[in-house]
Amino acid sequence: MKRHMRWTLAPLAVLTLAACGGDDGKSDGATEPSSQTLAATLKGDEAFGNLEQVLTNAGLTDVLEGTGPYTVFAPSDAAFTSTGSDSDFTTEAMRAPAVALLRAHIVPGALTRADIGAAIDGGGTGTIQMRTMADTLLSFTRDGDTIVVTAPDGASAHLTGSEELAKNGVIQPIDALLIKPDPAA
């Protein structure tokens, strides 16, 4: 019960801070959620082909088809190829690492870029944190106008491109993986 409470409190704190920022909560260009789920949106976007394959291999498609809401920090195909690792998260042998990878990129709640930016700006420290489904904390800061997300192991990515609002959450494209790949893999 306590663990569930922690997972729900982090996004609520972010949303509360965002509400204090005076932002209308609308994202850059996207104003209404689509009628598709997160899983369907990822599947339909060719920029996330690798992520969709990892999702299928991990057996977590049903989660992103479910009620949610979730925010998926979605690495592009280029992010997967630039890891410097030979890891192929789409094989049967890599099912457990695929699950870990996905859980490290998903937070509960539907958080737009405007919500995250307002929370950073309104937090007083220039940094906010959100708990992932892997029970780790992602830190968010600004680098000029760009929002940077950093994982506990030091892996970091920039929020890039246009976010996509799905009926059960938000897809935030990022330019790198939020876990450092195992060089031995």
Rosetta silent file (secondary structure, phi, psi, omega in degrees, C-alpha in Angstrom):
SEQUENCE: MKRHMRWTLAPLAVLTLAACGGDDGKSDGATEPSSQTLAATLKGDEAFGNLEQVLTNAGLTDVLEGTGPYTVFAPSDAAFTSTGSDSDFTTEAMRAPAVALLRAHIVPGALTRADIGAAIDGGGTGTIQMRTMADTLLSFTRDGDTIVVTAPDGASAHLTGSEELAKNGVIQPIDALLIKPDPAA
SCORE:     score description
SCORE:     0.000 S_00000001
   1 L     0.000  -43.835  179.744    0.000    0.000    0.000 S_00000001
   2 H   -62.835  -40.500 -179.212    2.803    2.446    0.871 S_00000001
   3 H   -61.711  -43.126  178.869    4.597    1.694   -2.393 S_00000001
   4 H   -62.105  -39.211 -179.571    1.431    2.468   -4.385 S_00000001
   5 H   -62.563  -43.315 -179.862    1.043    5.738   -2.482 S_00000001
   6 H   -61.238  -41.051 -177.427    4.601    6.838   -3.372 S_00000001
   7 H   -66.132  -31.940 -178.783    3.993    6.153   -7.051 S_00000001
   8 H   -86.718  -25.679 -177.237    0.871    8.258   -7.073 S_00000001
   9 H   -73.906  -36.614 -178.012    2.211   11.132   -4.971 S_00000001
  10 H   -59.518  -52.306  178.427    5.163   12.063   -7.210 S_00000001
  11 H   -64.719  -32.775  178.569    3.065   12.907  -10.296 S_00000001
  12 H   -65.292  -38.337  177.445    0.486   14.646   -8.115 S_00000001
  13 H   -64.532  -41.046  178.326    3.207   16.846   -6.648 S_00000001
  14 H   -62.879  -45.376 -179.431    4.405   17.700  -10.145 S_00000001
  15 H   -65.365  -36.650  177.620    0.895   18.545  -11.272 S_00000001
  16 H   -63.637  -44.668  177.744    0.313   20.664   -8.182 S_00000001
  17 H   -63.941  -38.352  179.295    3.486   22.610   -8.870 S_00000001
  18 H   -63.495  -39.186  179.975    2.486   22.969  -12.519 S_00000001
  19 H   -65.127  -33.058  179.094   -0.878   24.385  -11.493 S_00000001
  20 H   -72.326  -20.545 -176.972    0.885   26.982   -9.355 S_00000001
  21 L   -75.637   -9.144  178.038    2.958   28.070  -12.344 S_00000001
  22 L    81.682    5.316  178.782   -0.021   29.679  -14.063 S_00000001
  23 L   -76.717  148.168 -179.592    0.385   27.548  -17.197 S_00000001
  24 L   -78.988   -1.164  175.958   -2.800   26.458  -18.905 S_00000001
  25 L    84.053   -5.921 -179.182   -1.508   22.854  -18.951 S_00000001
  26 L   -82.331  146.546 -178.288   -1.616   22.579  -22.732 S_00000001
  27 L   -84.651  175.852  179.367    1.376   21.135  -24.502 S_00000001
  28 L   -70.242   92.727  175.111    3.356   22.611  -27.365 S_00000001
  29 L    95.533  -36.131 -178.487    0.898   22.178  -30.221 S_00000001
  30 L   -94.714  120.526 -176.015   -1.049   19.166  -28.929 S_00000001
  31 L  -111.798  -27.060 -178.330   -4.201   20.223  -27.136 S_00000001
  32 L  -126.215  139.577  176.663   -6.436   17.160  -27.079 S_00000001
  33 L   -64.837  148.842  175.494   -5.574   13.526  -26.449 S_00000001
  34 L   -76.410  173.255  177.906   -5.998   11.164  -29.372 S_00000001
  35 L   -86.509   -0.981 -179.392   -8.441    8.283  -29.210 S_00000001
  36 L   -91.807  156.562  174.955   -5.530    5.813  -29.331 S_00000001
  37 L   -80.846  171.471  176.130   -3.755    4.234  -26.387 S_00000001
  38 H   -58.395  -45.644 -178.820   -0.081    4.694  -25.651 S_00000001
  39 H   -61.061  -44.755 -179.889    0.705    1.264  -27.135 S_00000001
  40 H   -66.526  -37.478  179.425   -1.198    1.992  -30.354 S_00000001
  41 H   -65.927  -43.682  177.097    0.421    5.420  -30.659 S_00000001
  42 H   -62.426  -43.028 -178.924    3.912    3.948  -30.270 S_00000001
  43 H   -63.652  -34.349 -177.320    3.119    1.218  -32.773 S_00000001
  44 L   -84.047   -3.375 -177.464    1.877    3.756  -35.308 S_00000001
  45 L  -110.316  112.743 -175.163    4.943    6.016  -35.078 S_00000001
  46 H   -65.469  -15.934  177.052    7.909    4.806  -37.122 S_00000001
  47 H   -70.117  -16.381 -176.793   10.326    6.832  -34.952 S_00000001
  48 H  -117.587   31.828 -179.203    9.664    4.344  -32.121 S_00000001
  49 H   -58.689  -44.868  179.208    9.967    1.006  -33.971 S_00000001
  50 H   -64.519  -43.845 -179.416   12.645   -0.338  -31.614 S_00000001
  51 H   -62.514  -39.876  178.960   10.729    0.743  -28.523 S_00000001
  52 H   -65.016  -37.932  176.749    7.569   -0.927  -29.805 S_00000001
  53 H   -66.586  -39.714  177.238    9.517   -4.178  -30.389 S_00000001
  54 H   -63.965  -42.302  178.532   10.982   -3.972  -26.872 S_00000001
  55 H   -58.847  -44.771  179.076    7.466   -3.395  -25.502 S_00000001
  56 H   -64.584  -46.175 -179.605    6.204   -6.495  -27.310 S_00000001
  57 H   -62.032  -37.914 -178.541    9.164   -8.616  -26.161 S_00000001
  58 H   -73.590  -13.729 -178.489    8.713   -7.489  -22.565 S_00000001
  59 L    73.717   25.120 -176.426    5.052   -8.492  -22.650 S_00000001
  60 L  -107.830   10.901  178.497    3.988   -5.043  -21.451 S_00000001
  61 H   -57.396  -41.266 -179.870    1.821   -3.995  -24.383 S_00000001
  62 H   -59.688  -33.859  178.815   -1.298   -4.684  -22.291 S_00000001
  63 H   -62.652  -45.723 -178.482   -0.078   -2.236  -19.647 S_00000001
  64 H   -82.054   -2.574  170.085    0.137    0.587  -22.182 S_00000001
  65 H   -92.935  -14.969 -174.521   -3.219   -0.468  -23.639 S_00000001
  66 L   -77.136 -166.626 -173.150   -4.764   -0.215  -20.151 S_00000001
  67 L   -65.426  -45.613 -177.732   -6.334    2.613  -18.222 S_00000001
  68 L    70.991 -147.291    1.088   -3.196    4.419  -17.078 S_00000001
  69 L   -83.589  155.615  177.248   -2.473    7.222  -17.128 S_00000001
  70 E  -135.454  154.931  168.257    1.260    6.937  -17.744 S_00000001
  71 E  -114.218  123.339 -179.783    3.963    9.140  -19.155 S_00000001
  72 E  -104.725  118.974  172.257    6.401    7.243  -21.358 S_00000001
  73 E   -86.581   98.705 -164.909    9.801    8.831  -21.894 S_00000001
  74 E   -95.809  108.704  176.096   10.196    7.215  -25.299 S_00000001
  75 E   -68.710  135.007  177.012   13.689    6.720  -26.729 S_00000001
  76 L   -71.269  168.851  176.399   13.779    7.139  -30.492 S_00000001
  77 H   -58.576  -38.147  178.472   15.253    4.472  -32.738 S_00000001
  78 H   -61.848  -34.332  178.625   18.404    6.601  -32.963 S_00000001
  79 H   -63.887  -37.293  178.606   18.702    6.486  -29.148 S_00000001
  80 H   -68.951  -39.476 -176.706   18.820    2.688  -29.266 S_00000001
  81 H   -77.474  -18.453 -178.481   21.485    2.588  -31.976 S_00000001
  82 L   -94.572   10.924 -176.005   23.702    5.168  -30.262 S_00000001
  83 L   -74.076  -20.026 -177.244   24.037    3.239  -26.973 S_00000001
  84 L    76.578   11.173 -179.260   27.369    1.673  -27.864 S_00000001
  85 L  -115.461  152.234  176.085   26.028   -1.668  -26.682 S_00000001
  86 L   -90.882    9.174 -178.062   25.297   -4.800  -28.628 S_00000001
  87 L   -62.390  129.848  173.680   22.198   -5.415  -26.507 S_00000001
  88 L  -114.974   99.728 -174.842   19.182   -6.475  -28.521 S_00000001
  89 L   -72.188    4.900 -176.545   16.251   -5.987  -26.169 S_00000001
  90 L  -101.993    1.664 -179.945   13.953   -7.827  -28.590 S_00000001
  91 L   -91.467  158.302  178.479   15.283  -11.366  -28.041 S_00000001
  92 H   -57.476  -40.436 -178.960   13.797  -13.942  -25.665 S_00000001
  93 H   -64.973  -21.309 -177.826   17.039  -13.953  -23.660 S_00000001
  94 H  -102.799   18.041 -178.627   16.673  -10.184  -23.126 S_00000001
  95 H   -60.077  -48.517 -178.809   13.087  -10.244  -21.865 S_00000001
  96 H   -62.940  -46.111  175.810   14.003   -9.316  -18.255 S_00000001
  97 H   -63.143  -30.977  177.451   16.319   -6.447  -19.307 S_00000001
  98 H   -65.051  -42.420  177.462   13.571   -5.264  -21.693 S_00000001
  99 H   -62.123  -45.457  179.748   11.105   -5.091  -18.801 S_00000001
 100 H   -61.789  -41.142  178.698   13.676   -3.202  -16.692 S_00000001
 101 H   -60.500  -48.287 -178.680   14.353   -0.798  -19.552 S_00000001
 102 H   -64.512  -45.975 -179.213   10.674    0.000  -20.009 S_00000001
 103 H   -59.936  -30.374  179.224    9.952    0.385  -16.293 S_00000001
 104 L   -75.840  -11.401 -177.334   12.841    2.896  -16.081 S_00000001
 105 L  -111.394    7.276 -176.654   11.186    5.003  -18.813 S_00000001
 106 E  -124.777  132.630  172.871    7.599    5.139  -17.472 S_00000001
 107 E  -121.145  148.733  176.351    6.153    7.278  -14.694 S_00000001
 108 E   -70.375  145.549  179.289    2.568    7.191  -13.435 S_00000001
 109 L   101.653  155.818  177.650    0.396   10.119  -14.463 S_00000001
 110 L  -100.489  103.735 -174.455   -0.110   12.065  -17.675 S_00000001
 111 L  -115.720  117.233  176.688    2.541   14.779  -17.681 S_00000001
 112 L   -81.953  167.104  176.892    2.885   17.235  -20.531 S_00000001
 113 H   -62.479  -36.498  177.491    6.070   19.122  -21.255 S_00000001
 114 H   -63.522  -40.099  177.339    4.335   22.258  -19.985 S_00000001
 115 H   -61.206  -47.184 -178.039    3.552   20.472  -16.688 S_00000001
 116 H   -65.209  -45.246  179.269    7.162   19.360  -16.274 S_00000001
 117 H   -61.642  -42.421  179.049    8.551   22.777  -17.204 S_00000001
 118 H   -65.746  -36.203  178.451    6.212   24.582  -14.823 S_00000001
 119 H   -67.416  -41.477  177.057    7.167   22.214  -12.007 S_00000001
 120 H   -61.165  -48.140 -177.169   10.877   22.826  -12.638 S_00000001
 121 H   -66.995  -34.499 -176.553   10.339   26.579  -12.722 S_00000001
 122 H   -90.827   -7.028 -175.699    8.052   26.610   -9.686 S_00000001
 123 L   -77.911  -17.855  177.315   10.038   24.206   -7.531 S_00000001
 124 L    88.590  -23.602 -177.259   12.611   26.760   -6.415 S_00000001
 125 L  -107.494  -10.249 -177.316   15.639   24.494   -6.925 S_00000001
 126 L    81.775    3.096  179.634   15.605   24.146  -10.708 S_00000001
 127 L  -138.647  138.614  169.618   15.230   20.381  -10.328 S_00000001
 128 E  -127.860  162.046  178.427   12.266   18.109   -9.795 S_00000001
 129 E  -129.408  147.185  176.253   12.128   14.357   -9.393 S_00000001
 130 E  -133.458  141.380  179.570    9.599   11.740  -10.446 S_00000001
 131 E   -86.832  131.641  179.547    9.416    8.101   -9.436 S_00000001
 132 L   -87.268  172.913  175.099    9.442    5.557  -12.257 S_00000001
 133 L   -69.604  -12.777  175.101    7.673    2.230  -12.449 S_00000001
 134 L   -88.650    4.595 -179.518   11.123    0.739  -11.662 S_00000001
 135 L    64.113   34.970  173.174   10.944    2.555   -8.288 S_00000001
 136 L  -117.641  165.349 -179.358   13.841    4.870   -9.177 S_00000001
 137 E  -105.119  128.463  170.705   13.870    8.641   -9.338 S_00000001
 138 E   -95.800  137.552  177.167   14.301   10.593  -12.555 S_00000001
 139 E  -105.589  139.091 -178.605   15.580   14.165  -12.139 S_00000001
 140 E  -121.163  131.288  178.506   14.426   16.934  -14.461 S_00000001
 141 E  -139.057  177.442  175.463   16.300   20.191  -15.092 S_00000001
 142 E  -112.824  144.593  168.921   16.559   22.790  -17.832 S_00000001
 143 E  -125.835   90.250 -170.375   19.418   23.397  -20.231 S_00000001
 144 L    68.770 -124.995  178.604   18.267   26.649  -21.794 S_00000001
 145 L   -89.698   -5.725 -175.708   14.826   25.910  -23.245 S_00000001
 146 E   -92.218  138.079  175.316   15.422   22.147  -23.304 S_00000001
 147 E   -91.273  130.388 -179.589   14.278   19.849  -20.519 S_00000001
 148 E  -111.895  132.955  177.247   16.917   17.292  -19.481 S_00000001
 149 E  -113.815  133.904 -177.401   16.019   14.081  -17.673 S_00000001
 150 E  -127.009  132.822  179.014   18.690   12.201  -15.693 S_00000001
 151 L   -87.427  165.368 -178.805   18.490    8.685  -14.279 S_00000001
 152 L   -59.771  -28.212 -179.596   20.074    7.603  -10.981 S_00000001
 153 L   -85.867    5.648  177.945   23.003    5.960  -12.807 S_00000001
 154 L    94.926  -10.257  176.404   23.844    9.237  -14.570 S_00000001
 155 L   -62.777  137.460 -179.634   22.295    8.378  -17.945 S_00000001
 156 E  -138.559  158.601 -179.577   20.604   11.469  -19.331 S_00000001
 157 E  -148.421  159.994  175.189   18.438   12.471  -22.260 S_00000001
 158 E  -104.948  140.721  170.638   16.788   15.575  -23.679 S_00000001
 159 E   -72.525  124.211 -174.112   13.069   15.832  -24.315 S_00000001
 160 L  -128.341  169.969  174.324   12.911   16.241  -28.076 S_00000001
 161 L    59.546 -159.554 -178.559   10.354   16.455  -30.834 S_00000001
 162 L  -104.674  131.945  175.033    6.653   16.751  -30.159 S_00000001
 163 L   -67.759  156.123  177.474    4.924   15.022  -27.293 S_00000001
 164 E  -124.209  125.851  179.084    1.917   12.898  -28.150 S_00000001
 165 E   -92.874  118.881  177.488   -1.183   12.861  -25.969 S_00000001
 166 E  -103.992  172.559 -177.860   -2.889    9.475  -25.963 S_00000001
 167 L   -70.614  -16.184 -179.893   -6.164    8.594  -24.282 S_00000001
 168 L  -124.862   25.125  176.542   -4.276    6.935  -21.412 S_00000001
 169 E   153.416 -161.432 -174.800   -1.186    9.100  -21.072 S_00000001
 170 E  -133.177  139.383  172.500    1.586   11.045  -22.757 S_00000001
 171 E  -105.257  120.124  177.133    4.549   10.046  -24.905 S_00000001
 172 E  -108.373  105.139  178.932    7.568   12.287  -24.355 S_00000001
 173 E   -64.268  139.269  176.439   10.217   11.592  -27.036 S_00000001
 174 E  -131.334  160.844 -173.814   13.810   11.525  -25.745 S_00000001
 175 L  -100.588    7.544  179.571   17.153   11.284  -27.502 S_00000001
 176 L  -156.918  164.452  175.576   18.887    8.653  -25.314 S_00000001
 177 L   -78.322  146.593 -179.841   18.199    5.672  -23.075 S_00000001
 178 L   -95.099   19.945  169.266   17.657    6.380  -19.378 S_00000001
 179 L  -137.315  140.008  176.885   19.717    3.403  -18.324 S_00000001
 180 L   -75.479  127.197 -179.807   23.376    2.937  -19.080 S_00000001
 181 L   -67.457  150.402  176.530   23.733   -0.183  -21.219 S_00000001
 182 L   -75.869  115.457 -176.547   25.812   -3.047  -19.932 S_00000001
 183 L   -64.366  -19.200  179.538   28.958   -2.950  -22.084 S_00000001
 184 L   -82.487  -13.495 -176.345   29.340   -6.719  -21.687 S_00000001
 185 L   -73.364    0.000    0.000   25.874   -7.361  -23.161 S_00000001
